[in-house]
């Protein structure tokens, strides 16, 4: 085998396969692909090689309550008519963990069409597309007028939803009901700085979870031993990839080492302190015509108590499904408005 550069700038190496029915064969490889995937020698950091951290992920912009001055926002007409606008929308969600869509007609039909611009809807025990009021359906506090602390949804699922979409269609004869958003990655960074031992415990102690609001179902995330509240990349262990926190769905901590019990509850109090600080909490009053899309693996959401009758609609989208849409659009529009019509077999994302 040998390697040389052709006049297109690609390095290629003929590989001769000997055998009675196999003539010599020549394989051509782009140099960029060879450089990215070489393991001996390792020419670039790779997530499948543990000696170095993998390449930096897409930029995450951590935010605090100050995001109120300029929250990530896109326009309904843009995303409904232009695939490049959808790409920019999903990039904002990826960077900030949430994004508003303004100018949406306040109907269930138009809201569902907005959601499907990302991907298909994930069905759960709550159904597919929701249209609900405070009627205590499913034995879930989301279907009440009570205030809800910051949490992520589906902590009781083995694979919590990727995105959560809300649209307040109406709020009649009442007040309150502000939406709360907290950047879990920002809160975790504060926890790590102020209480490093607490950060370590919340990154390692497994928390079992359940949901028992529906009589027909008992949801328990697998494995039953649970998952840490702060989950990191298994190779690049400093890279936080998921916040998984719904305190109301926490099961008994029967597997926690007794020597860590008090320290773990102290860590939980430190975590709650970071989540509920005025610096972390972004409060916004949603109105009809504004959809909010939330990355459920990063941004926690909640609400204040309210009076009157609110009508809310929305849906879940799976993690793999919205990421697949973003990755495909990134491959198409990664260089701006240049459209790559066919996906190359040498795509560096493979």
PDB file of N, CA, C and O in Angstrom, residues 235-310:
ATOM      1  N   UNK A 235     -16.181   9.979  27.365  1.00  0.00           N
ATOM      2  CA  UNK A 235     -14.776  10.131  27.018  1.00  0.00           C
ATOM      3  C   UNK A 235     -14.248  11.462  27.528  1.00  0.00           C
ATOM      4  O   UNK A 235     -13.292  11.516  28.296  1.00  0.00           O
ATOM      5  N   UNK A 236     -14.871  12.547  27.122  1.00  0.00           N
ATOM      6  CA  UNK A 236     -14.482  13.867  27.604  1.00  0.00           C
ATOM      7  C   UNK A 236     -15.282  14.162  28.872  1.00  0.00           C
ATOM      8  O   UNK A 236     -16.347  14.781  28.833  1.00  0.00           O
ATOM      9  N   UNK A 237     -14.779  13.702  29.979  1.00  0.00           N
ATOM     10  CA  UNK A 237     -15.550  13.683  31.223  1.00  0.00           C
ATOM     11  C   UNK A 237     -15.834  15.073  31.789  1.00  0.00           C
ATOM     12  O   UNK A 237     -16.628  15.218  32.715  1.00  0.00           O
ATOM     13  N   UNK A 238     -15.197  16.110  31.252  1.00  0.00           N
ATOM     14  CA  UNK A 238     -15.481  17.470  31.691  1.00  0.00           C
ATOM     15  C   UNK A 238     -16.628  18.101  30.908  1.00  0.00           C
ATOM     16  O   UNK A 238     -17.051  19.213  31.212  1.00  0.00           O
ATOM     17  N   UNK A 239     -17.124  17.402  29.898  1.00  0.00           N
ATOM     18  CA  UNK A 239     -18.154  17.955  29.029  1.00  0.00           C
ATOM     19  C   UNK A 239     -19.541  17.540  29.518  1.00  0.00           C
ATOM     20  O   UNK A 239     -19.929  16.373  29.426  1.00  0.00           O
ATOM     21  N   UNK A 240     -20.300  18.487  30.078  1.00  0.00           N
ATOM     22  CA  UNK A 240     -21.663  18.232  30.532  1.00  0.00           C
ATOM     23  C   UNK A 240     -22.571  18.135  29.315  1.00  0.00           C
ATOM     24  O   UNK A 240     -22.598  19.026  28.466  1.00  0.00           O
ATOM     25  N   UNK A 241     -23.330  17.040  29.207  1.00  0.00           N
ATOM     26  CA  UNK A 241     -24.169  16.837  28.035  1.00  0.00           C
ATOM     27  C   UNK A 241     -25.665  16.784  28.364  1.00  0.00           C
ATOM     28  O   UNK A 241     -26.495  16.912  27.473  1.00  0.00           O
ATOM     29  N   UNK A 242     -26.013  16.608  29.648  1.00  0.00           N
ATOM     30  CA  UNK A 242     -27.434  16.532  29.984  1.00  0.00           C
ATOM     31  C   UNK A 242     -27.679  16.890  31.445  1.00  0.00           C
ATOM     32  O   UNK A 242     -26.936  16.478  32.332  1.00  0.00           O
ATOM     33  N   UNK A 243     -28.731  17.677  31.673  1.00  0.00           N
ATOM     34  CA  UNK A 243     -29.273  17.885  33.006  1.00  0.00           C
ATOM     35  C   UNK A 243     -30.590  17.123  33.062  1.00  0.00           C
ATOM     36  O   UNK A 243     -31.451  17.300  32.206  1.00  0.00           O
ATOM     37  N   UNK A 244     -30.716  16.286  34.073  1.00  0.00           N
ATOM     38  CA  UNK A 244     -31.888  15.403  34.192  1.00  0.00           C
ATOM     39  C   UNK A 244     -32.433  15.589  35.609  1.00  0.00           C
ATOM     40  O   UNK A 244     -31.995  14.939  36.543  1.00  0.00           O
ATOM     41  N   UNK A 245     -33.419  16.491  35.745  1.00  0.00           N
ATOM     42  CA  UNK A 245     -33.833  16.861  37.091  1.00  0.00           C
ATOM     43  C   UNK A 245     -35.326  17.180  37.164  1.00  0.00           C
ATOM     44  O   UNK A 245     -35.789  18.177  36.609  1.00  0.00           O
ATOM     45  N   UNK A 246     -36.055  16.318  37.847  1.00  0.00           N
ATOM     46  CA  UNK A 246     -37.446  16.557  38.182  1.00  0.00           C
ATOM     47  C   UNK A 246     -37.656  16.049  39.597  1.00  0.00           C
ATOM     48  O   UNK A 246     -37.908  14.860  39.796  1.00  0.00           O
ATOM     49  N   UNK A 247     -37.522  16.920  40.580  1.00  0.00           N
ATOM     50  CA  UNK A 247     -37.499  16.478  41.973  1.00  0.00           C
ATOM     51  C   UNK A 247     -38.779  15.756  42.383  1.00  0.00           C
ATOM     52  O   UNK A 247     -38.752  14.860  43.225  1.00  0.00           O
ATOM     53  N   UNK A 248     -39.918  16.137  41.778  1.00  0.00           N
ATOM     54  CA  UNK A 248     -41.180  15.489  42.124  1.00  0.00           C
ATOM     55  C   UNK A 248     -41.239  14.035  41.660  1.00  0.00           C
ATOM     56  O   UNK A 248     -42.105  13.277  42.110  1.00  0.00           O
ATOM     57  N   UNK A 249     -40.351  13.660  40.759  1.00  0.00           N
ATOM     58  CA  UNK A 249     -40.360  12.293  40.226  1.00  0.00           C
ATOM     59  C   UNK A 249     -39.210  11.441  40.768  1.00  0.00           C
ATOM     60  O   UNK A 249     -38.983  10.330  40.296  1.00  0.00           O
ATOM     61  N   UNK A 250     -38.513  11.961  41.763  1.00  0.00           N
ATOM     62  CA  UNK A 250     -37.416  11.193  42.359  1.00  0.00           C
ATOM     63  C   UNK A 250     -37.980  10.082  43.231  1.00  0.00           C
ATOM     64  O   UNK A 250     -38.855  10.295  44.059  1.00  0.00           O
ATOM     65  N   UNK A 251     -37.464   8.861  43.052  1.00  0.00           N
ATOM     66  CA  UNK A 251     -37.864   7.716  43.875  1.00  0.00           C
ATOM     67  C   UNK A 251     -36.992   7.657  45.124  1.00  0.00           C
ATOM     68  O   UNK A 251     -36.093   8.485  45.317  1.00  0.00           O
ATOM     69  N   UNK A 252     -37.256   6.688  45.986  1.00  0.00           N
ATOM     70  CA  UNK A 252     -36.468   6.535  47.215  1.00  0.00           C
ATOM     71  C   UNK A 252     -35.008   6.257  46.866  1.00  0.00           C
ATOM     72  O   UNK A 252     -34.715   5.446  45.981  1.00  0.00           O
ATOM     73  N   UNK A 253     -34.113   6.915  47.562  1.00  0.00           N
ATOM     74  CA  UNK A 253     -32.672   6.781  47.309  1.00  0.00           C
ATOM     75  C   UNK A 253     -32.120   5.582  48.079  1.00  0.00           C
ATOM     76  O   UNK A 253     -31.195   5.697  48.881  1.00  0.00           O
ATOM     77  N   UNK A 254     -32.649   4.426  47.770  1.00  0.00           N
ATOM     78  CA  UNK A 254     -32.316   3.225  48.546  1.00  0.00           C
ATOM     79  C   UNK A 254     -30.926   2.674  48.236  1.00  0.00           C
ATOM     80  O   UNK A 254     -30.387   1.882  49.000  1.00  0.00           O
ATOM     81  N   UNK A 255     -30.362   3.085  47.107  1.00  0.00           N
ATOM     82  CA  UNK A 255     -29.058   2.545  46.711  1.00  0.00           C
ATOM     83  C   UNK A 255     -27.896   3.465  47.048  1.00  0.00           C
ATOM     84  O   UNK A 255     -26.755   3.164  46.718  1.00  0.00           O
ATOM     85  N   UNK A 256     -28.187   4.590  47.681  1.00  0.00           N
ATOM     86  CA  UNK A 256     -27.138   5.547  47.999  1.00  0.00           C
ATOM     87  C   UNK A 256     -26.283   5.045  49.160  1.00  0.00           C
ATOM     88  O   UNK A 256     -26.802   4.586  50.177  1.00  0.00           O
ATOM     89  N   UNK A 257     -24.972   5.115  48.988  1.00  0.00           N
ATOM     90  CA  UNK A 257     -24.043   4.718  50.048  1.00  0.00           C
ATOM     91  C   UNK A 257     -24.350   5.534  51.305  1.00  0.00           C
ATOM     92  O   UNK A 257     -24.389   6.771  51.252  1.00  0.00           O
ATOM     93  N   UNK A 258     -24.577   4.863  52.457  1.00  0.00           N
ATOM     94  CA  UNK A 258     -24.907   5.601  53.691  1.00  0.00           C
ATOM     95  C   UNK A 258     -23.898   6.685  54.044  1.00  0.00           C
ATOM     96  O   UNK A 258     -24.262   7.732  54.584  1.00  0.00           O
ATOM     97  N   UNK A 259     -22.635   6.467  53.695  1.00  0.00           N
ATOM     98  CA  UNK A 259     -21.620   7.465  54.027  1.00  0.00           C
ATOM     99  C   UNK A 259     -21.773   8.738  53.208  1.00  0.00           C
ATOM    100  O   UNK A 259     -21.213   9.786  53.558  1.00  0.00           O
ATOM    101  N   UNK A 260     -22.525   8.659  52.084  1.00  0.00           N
ATOM    102  CA  UNK A 260     -22.725   9.821  51.228  1.00  0.00           C
ATOM    103  C   UNK A 260     -24.099  10.472  51.390  1.00  0.00           C
ATOM    104  O   UNK A 260     -24.380  11.487  50.747  1.00  0.00           O
ATOM    105  N   UNK A 261     -24.959   9.874  52.235  1.00  0.00           N
ATOM    106  CA  UNK A 261     -26.348  10.316  52.303  1.00  0.00           C
ATOM    107  C   UNK A 261     -26.470  11.805  52.646  1.00  0.00           C
ATOM    108  O   UNK A 261     -27.102  12.577  51.925  1.00  0.00           O
ATOM    109  N   UNK A 262     -25.871  12.241  53.740  1.00  0.00           N
ATOM    110  CA  UNK A 262     -25.998  13.627  54.159  1.00  0.00           C
ATOM    111  C   UNK A 262     -25.345  14.568  53.150  1.00  0.00           C
ATOM    112  O   UNK A 262     -25.880  15.638  52.829  1.00  0.00           O
ATOM    113  N   UNK A 263     -24.200  14.152  52.613  1.00  0.00           N
ATOM    114  CA  UNK A 263     -23.491  14.990  51.644  1.00  0.00           C
ATOM    115  C   UNK A 263     -24.311  15.135  50.365  1.00  0.00           C
ATOM    116  O   UNK A 263     -24.324  16.211  49.741  1.00  0.00           O
ATOM    117  N   UNK A 264     -25.010  14.060  49.970  1.00  0.00           N
ATOM    118  CA  UNK A 264     -25.809  14.130  48.749  1.00  0.00           C
ATOM    119  C   UNK A 264     -26.978  15.101  48.925  1.00  0.00           C
ATOM    120  O   UNK A 264     -27.267  15.906  48.032  1.00  0.00           O
ATOM    121  N   UNK A 265     -27.649  15.057  50.053  1.00  0.00           N
ATOM    122  CA  UNK A 265     -28.745  15.997  50.284  1.00  0.00           C
ATOM    123  C   UNK A 265     -28.233  17.430  50.408  1.00  0.00           C
ATOM    124  O   UNK A 265     -28.911  18.380  49.996  1.00  0.00           O
ATOM    125  N   UNK A 266     -27.048  17.599  50.959  1.00  0.00           N
ATOM    126  CA  UNK A 266     -26.428  18.926  50.948  1.00  0.00           C
ATOM    127  C   UNK A 266     -26.177  19.381  49.510  1.00  0.00           C
ATOM    128  O   UNK A 266     -26.405  20.549  49.164  1.00  0.00           O
ATOM    129  N   UNK A 267     -25.708  18.452  48.672  1.00  0.00           N
ATOM    130  CA  UNK A 267     -25.460  18.775  47.266  1.00  0.00           C
ATOM    131  C   UNK A 267     -26.753  19.176  46.572  1.00  0.00           C
ATOM    132  O   UNK A 267     -26.777  20.109  45.756  1.00  0.00           O
ATOM    133  N   UNK A 268     -27.846  18.485  46.897  1.00  0.00           N
ATOM    134  CA  UNK A 268     -29.141  18.811  46.302  1.00  0.00           C
ATOM    135  C   UNK A 268     -29.586  20.217  46.717  1.00  0.00           C
ATOM    136  O   UNK A 268     -30.142  20.971  45.906  1.00  0.00           O
ATOM    137  N   UNK A 269     -29.333  20.574  47.976  1.00  0.00           N
ATOM    138  CA  UNK A 269     -29.670  21.922  48.431  1.00  0.00           C
ATOM    139  C   UNK A 269     -28.806  22.968  47.716  1.00  0.00           C
ATOM    140  O   UNK A 269     -29.297  24.043  47.343  1.00  0.00           O
ATOM    141  N   UNK A 270     -27.535  22.655  47.506  1.00  0.00           N
ATOM    142  CA  UNK A 270     -26.666  23.579  46.779  1.00  0.00           C
ATOM    143  C   UNK A 270     -27.149  23.748  45.335  1.00  0.00           C
ATOM    144  O   UNK A 270     -27.145  24.860  44.795  1.00  0.00           O
ATOM    145  N   UNK A 271     -27.559  22.655  44.724  1.00  0.00           N
ATOM    146  CA  UNK A 271     -28.077  22.685  43.353  1.00  0.00           C
ATOM    147  C   UNK A 271     -29.351  23.535  43.283  1.00  0.00           C
ATOM    148  O   UNK A 271     -29.497  24.387  42.399  1.00  0.00           O
ATOM    149  N   UNK A 272     -30.245  23.335  44.243  1.00  0.00           N
ATOM    150  CA  UNK A 272     -31.471  24.119  44.272  1.00  0.00           C
ATOM    151  C   UNK A 272     -31.168  25.607  44.465  1.00  0.00           C
ATOM    152  O   UNK A 272     -31.829  26.473  43.876  1.00  0.00           O
ATOM    153  N   UNK A 273     -30.152  25.895  45.263  1.00  0.00           N
ATOM    154  CA  UNK A 273     -29.751  27.287  45.483  1.00  0.00           C
ATOM    155  C   UNK A 273     -29.283  27.926  44.177  1.00  0.00           C
ATOM    156  O   UNK A 273     -29.608  29.091  43.890  1.00  0.00           O
ATOM    157  N   UNK A 274     -28.529  27.179  43.387  1.00  0.00           N
ATOM    158  CA  UNK A 274     -28.052  27.695  42.101  1.00  0.00           C
ATOM    159  C   UNK A 274     -29.210  27.881  41.112  1.00  0.00           C
ATOM    160  O   UNK A 274     -29.234  28.850  40.350  1.00  0.00           O
ATOM    161  N   UNK A 275     -30.162  26.951  41.125  1.00  0.00           N
ATOM    162  CA  UNK A 275     -31.292  27.028  40.203  1.00  0.00           C
ATOM    163  C   UNK A 275     -32.218  28.189  40.525  1.00  0.00           C
ATOM    164  O   UNK A 275     -32.792  28.807  39.621  1.00  0.00           O
ATOM    165  N   UNK A 276     -32.414  28.460  41.800  1.00  0.00           N
ATOM    166  CA  UNK A 276     -33.427  29.434  42.224  1.00  0.00           C
ATOM    167  C   UNK A 276     -32.861  30.821  42.512  1.00  0.00           C
ATOM    168  O   UNK A 276     -33.590  31.702  42.966  1.00  0.00           O
ATOM    169  N   UNK A 277     -31.585  31.036  42.264  1.00  0.00           N
ATOM    170  CA  UNK A 277     -31.018  32.359  42.485  1.00  0.00           C
ATOM    171  C   UNK A 277     -31.605  33.329  41.458  1.00  0.00           C
ATOM    172  O   UNK A 277     -31.950  32.949  40.333  1.00  0.00           O
ATOM    173  N   UNK A 278     -31.723  34.592  41.845  1.00  0.00           N
ATOM    174  CA  UNK A 278     -32.248  35.611  40.939  1.00  0.00           C
ATOM    175  C   UNK A 278     -31.402  35.721  39.678  1.00  0.00           C
ATOM    176  O   UNK A 278     -31.899  36.081  38.602  1.00  0.00           O
ATOM    177  N   UNK A 279     -30.127  35.383  39.781  1.00  0.00           N
ATOM    178  CA  UNK A 279     -29.220  35.444  38.640  1.00  0.00           C
ATOM    179  C   UNK A 279     -29.531  34.368  37.604  1.00  0.00           C
ATOM    180  O   UNK A 279     -29.277  34.559  36.411  1.00  0.00           O
ATOM    181  N   UNK A 280     -30.093  33.245  38.055  1.00  0.00           N
ATOM    182  CA  UNK A 280     -30.332  32.119  37.147  1.00  0.00           C
ATOM    183  C   UNK A 280     -31.716  32.146  36.512  1.00  0.00           C
ATOM    184  O   UNK A 280     -31.905  31.635  35.403  1.00  0.00           O
ATOM    185  N   UNK A 281     -32.686  32.711  37.195  1.00  0.00           N
ATOM    186  CA  UNK A 281     -34.082  32.597  36.759  1.00  0.00           C
ATOM    187  C   UNK A 281     -34.454  33.667  35.729  1.00  0.00           C
ATOM    188  O   UNK A 281     -34.342  34.862  35.985  1.00  0.00           O
ATOM    189  N   UNK A 282     -34.920  33.187  34.578  1.00  0.00           N
ATOM    190  CA  UNK A 282     -35.435  34.072  33.528  1.00  0.00           C
ATOM    191  C   UNK A 282     -36.949  33.884  33.471  1.00  0.00           C
ATOM    192  O   UNK A 282     -37.435  32.817  33.102  1.00  0.00           O
ATOM    193  N   UNK A 283     -37.673  34.927  33.870  1.00  0.00           N
ATOM    194  CA  UNK A 283     -39.135  34.891  33.878  1.00  0.00           C
ATOM    195  C   UNK A 283     -39.669  35.655  32.669  1.00  0.00           C
ATOM    196  O   UNK A 283     -39.195  36.744  32.345  1.00  0.00           O
ATOM    197  N   UNK A 284     -40.663  35.073  32.001  1.00  0.00           N
ATOM    198  CA  UNK A 284     -41.249  35.717  30.834  1.00  0.00           C
ATOM    199  C   UNK A 284     -42.748  35.415  30.810  1.00  0.00           C
ATOM    200  O   UNK A 284     -43.170  34.296  31.123  1.00  0.00           O
ATOM    201  N   UNK A 285     -43.532  36.397  30.460  1.00  0.00           N
ATOM    202  CA  UNK A 285     -44.976  36.205  30.325  1.00  0.00           C
ATOM    203  C   UNK A 285     -45.279  35.853  28.879  1.00  0.00           C
ATOM    204  O   UNK A 285     -45.192  36.701  27.992  1.00  0.00           O
ATOM    205  N   UNK A 286     -45.610  34.599  28.639  1.00  0.00           N
ATOM    206  CA  UNK A 286     -45.954  34.183  27.288  1.00  0.00           C
ATOM    207  C   UNK A 286     -47.307  34.763  26.895  1.00  0.00           C
ATOM    208  O   UNK A 286     -48.185  34.973  27.740  1.00  0.00           O
ATOM    209  N   UNK A 287     -47.457  35.040  25.614  1.00  0.00           N
ATOM    210  CA  UNK A 287     -48.717  35.536  25.078  1.00  0.00           C
ATOM    211  C   UNK A 287     -49.064  34.752  23.826  1.00  0.00           C
ATOM    212  O   UNK A 287     -48.190  34.116  23.207  1.00  0.00           O
ATOM    213  N   UNK A 288     -50.327  34.805  23.458  1.00  0.00           N
ATOM    214  CA  UNK A 288     -50.758  34.126  22.240  1.00  0.00           C
ATOM    215  C   UNK A 288     -49.990  34.676  21.045  1.00  0.00           C
ATOM    216  O   UNK A 288     -49.852  35.896  20.886  1.00  0.00           O
ATOM    217  N   UNK A 289     -49.466  33.780  20.221  1.00  0.00           N
ATOM    218  CA  UNK A 289     -48.687  34.180  19.062  1.00  0.00           C
ATOM    219  C   UNK A 289     -47.199  33.954  19.211  1.00  0.00           C
ATOM    220  O   UNK A 289     -46.449  34.083  18.243  1.00  0.00           O
ATOM    221  N   UNK A 290     -46.759  33.604  20.436  1.00  0.00           N
ATOM    222  CA  UNK A 290     -45.332  33.335  20.674  1.00  0.00           C
ATOM    223  C   UNK A 290     -45.152  31.901  21.145  1.00  0.00           C
ATOM    224  O   UNK A 290     -45.667  31.512  22.196  1.00  0.00           O
ATOM    225  N   UNK A 291     -44.435  31.131  20.374  1.00  0.00           N
ATOM    226  CA  UNK A 291     -44.094  29.747  20.710  1.00  0.00           C
ATOM    227  C   UNK A 291     -42.700  29.741  21.323  1.00  0.00           C
ATOM    228  O   UNK A 291     -41.817  30.486  20.886  1.00  0.00           O
ATOM    229  N   UNK A 292     -42.497  28.907  22.339  1.00  0.00           N
ATOM    230  CA  UNK A 292     -41.160  28.730  22.892  1.00  0.00           C
ATOM    231  C   UNK A 292     -40.761  27.265  22.744  1.00  0.00           C
ATOM    232  O   UNK A 292     -41.553  26.356  23.021  1.00  0.00           O
ATOM    233  N   UNK A 293     -39.545  27.037  22.265  1.00  0.00           N
ATOM    234  CA  UNK A 293     -38.989  25.696  22.096  1.00  0.00           C
ATOM    235  C   UNK A 293     -37.830  25.552  23.081  1.00  0.00           C
ATOM    236  O   UNK A 293     -36.932  26.397  23.106  1.00  0.00           O
ATOM    237  N   UNK A 294     -37.859  24.489  23.885  1.00  0.00           N
ATOM    238  CA  UNK A 294     -36.899  24.313  24.967  1.00  0.00           C
ATOM    239  C   UNK A 294     -36.134  23.008  24.791  1.00  0.00           C
ATOM    240  O   UNK A 294     -36.741  21.956  24.543  1.00  0.00           O
ATOM    241  N   UNK A 295     -34.801  23.072  24.901  1.00  0.00           N
ATOM    242  CA  UNK A 295     -33.957  21.879  24.908  1.00  0.00           C
ATOM    243  C   UNK A 295     -34.099  21.212  26.272  1.00  0.00           C
ATOM    244  O   UNK A 295     -33.553  21.680  27.270  1.00  0.00           O
ATOM    245  N   UNK A 296     -34.811  20.108  26.320  1.00  0.00           N
ATOM    246  CA  UNK A 296     -35.133  19.443  27.586  1.00  0.00           C
ATOM    247  C   UNK A 296     -33.937  18.746  28.220  1.00  0.00           C
ATOM    248  O   UNK A 296     -34.019  18.287  29.360  1.00  0.00           O
ATOM    249  N   UNK A 297     -32.824  18.658  27.514  1.00  0.00           N
ATOM    250  CA  UNK A 297     -31.611  18.076  28.084  1.00  0.00           C
ATOM    251  C   UNK A 297     -30.696  19.144  28.681  1.00  0.00           C
ATOM    252  O   UNK A 297     -29.634  18.802  29.199  1.00  0.00           O
ATOM    253  N   UNK A 298     -31.144  20.394  28.610  1.00  0.00           N
ATOM    254  CA  UNK A 298     -30.296  21.482  29.128  1.00  0.00           C
ATOM    255  C   UNK A 298     -31.070  22.508  29.954  1.00  0.00           C
ATOM    256  O   UNK A 298     -30.677  22.840  31.069  1.00  0.00           O
ATOM    257  N   UNK A 299     -32.155  23.028  29.405  1.00  0.00           N
ATOM    258  CA  UNK A 299     -32.884  24.128  30.034  1.00  0.00           C
ATOM    259  C   UNK A 299     -34.057  23.598  30.858  1.00  0.00           C
ATOM    260  O   UNK A 299     -34.882  22.839  30.349  1.00  0.00           O
ATOM    261  N   UNK A 300     -34.093  24.000  32.116  1.00  0.00           N
ATOM    262  CA  UNK A 300     -35.199  23.643  32.992  1.00  0.00           C
ATOM    263  C   UNK A 300     -36.300  24.691  32.832  1.00  0.00           C
ATOM    264  O   UNK A 300     -36.037  25.868  32.559  1.00  0.00           O
ATOM    265  N   UNK A 301     -37.540  24.254  33.010  1.00  0.00           N
ATOM    266  CA  UNK A 301     -38.658  25.182  32.876  1.00  0.00           C
ATOM    267  C   UNK A 301     -39.602  25.030  34.067  1.00  0.00           C
ATOM    268  O   UNK A 301     -39.590  24.019  34.774  1.00  0.00           O
ATOM    269  N   UNK A 302     -40.404  26.030  34.286  1.00  0.00           N
ATOM    270  CA  UNK A 302     -41.402  26.010  35.356  1.00  0.00           C
ATOM    271  C   UNK A 302     -42.395  27.114  35.096  1.00  0.00           C
ATOM    272  O   UNK A 302     -42.451  27.692  34.003  1.00  0.00           O
ATOM    273  N   UNK A 303     -43.188  27.457  36.104  1.00  0.00           N
ATOM    274  CA  UNK A 303     -44.148  28.556  35.948  1.00  0.00           C
ATOM    275  C   UNK A 303     -44.579  29.041  37.318  1.00  0.00           C
ATOM    276  O   UNK A 303     -44.443  28.340  38.331  1.00  0.00           O
ATOM    277  N   UNK A 304     -45.118  30.237  37.365  1.00  0.00           N
ATOM    278  CA  UNK A 304     -45.726  30.753  38.586  1.00  0.00           C
ATOM    279  C   UNK A 304     -47.194  30.329  38.629  1.00  0.00           C
ATOM    280  O   UNK A 304     -47.792  29.985  37.599  1.00  0.00           O
ATOM    281  N   UNK A 305     -47.773  30.336  39.828  1.00  0.00           N
ATOM    282  CA  UNK A 305     -49.194  30.003  39.984  1.00  0.00           C
ATOM    283  C   UNK A 305     -50.047  31.024  39.224  1.00  0.00           C
ATOM    284  O   UNK A 305     -49.615  32.150  38.960  1.00  0.00           O
ATOM    285  N   UNK A 306     -51.240  30.624  38.861  1.00  0.00           N
ATOM    286  CA  UNK A 306     -52.100  31.540  38.108  1.00  0.00           C
ATOM    287  C   UNK A 306     -53.561  31.350  38.509  1.00  0.00           C
ATOM    288  O   UNK A 306     -53.944  30.342  39.107  1.00  0.00           O
ATOM    289  N   UNK A 307     -54.367  32.342  38.185  1.00  0.00           N
ATOM    290  CA  UNK A 307     -55.807  32.267  38.343  1.00  0.00           C
ATOM    291  C   UNK A 307     -56.454  32.353  36.970  1.00  0.00           C
ATOM    292  O   UNK A 307     -55.799  32.726  35.981  1.00  0.00           O
ATOM    293  N   UNK A 308     -57.713  32.011  36.896  1.00  0.00           N
ATOM    294  CA  UNK A 308     -58.409  32.050  35.623  1.00  0.00           C
ATOM    295  C   UNK A 308     -58.199  30.767  34.832  1.00  0.00           C
ATOM    296  O   UNK A 308     -57.779  29.739  35.361  1.00  0.00           O
ATOM    297  N   UNK A 309     -58.489  30.841  33.557  1.00  0.00           N
ATOM    298  CA  UNK A 309     -58.408  29.663  32.687  1.00  0.00           C
ATOM    299  C   UNK A 309     -57.376  29.890  31.595  1.00  0.00           C
ATOM    300  O   UNK A 309     -57.485  30.847  30.811  1.00  0.00           O
ATOM    301  N   UNK A 310     -56.367  29.026  31.565  1.00  0.00           N
ATOM    302  CA  UNK A 310     -55.344  29.078  30.530  1.00  0.00           C
ATOM    303  C   UNK A 310     -55.511  27.888  29.600  1.00  0.00           C
ATOM    304  O   UNK A 310     -55.799  26.770  30.034  1.00  0.00           O
TER     305      UNK A 310
END
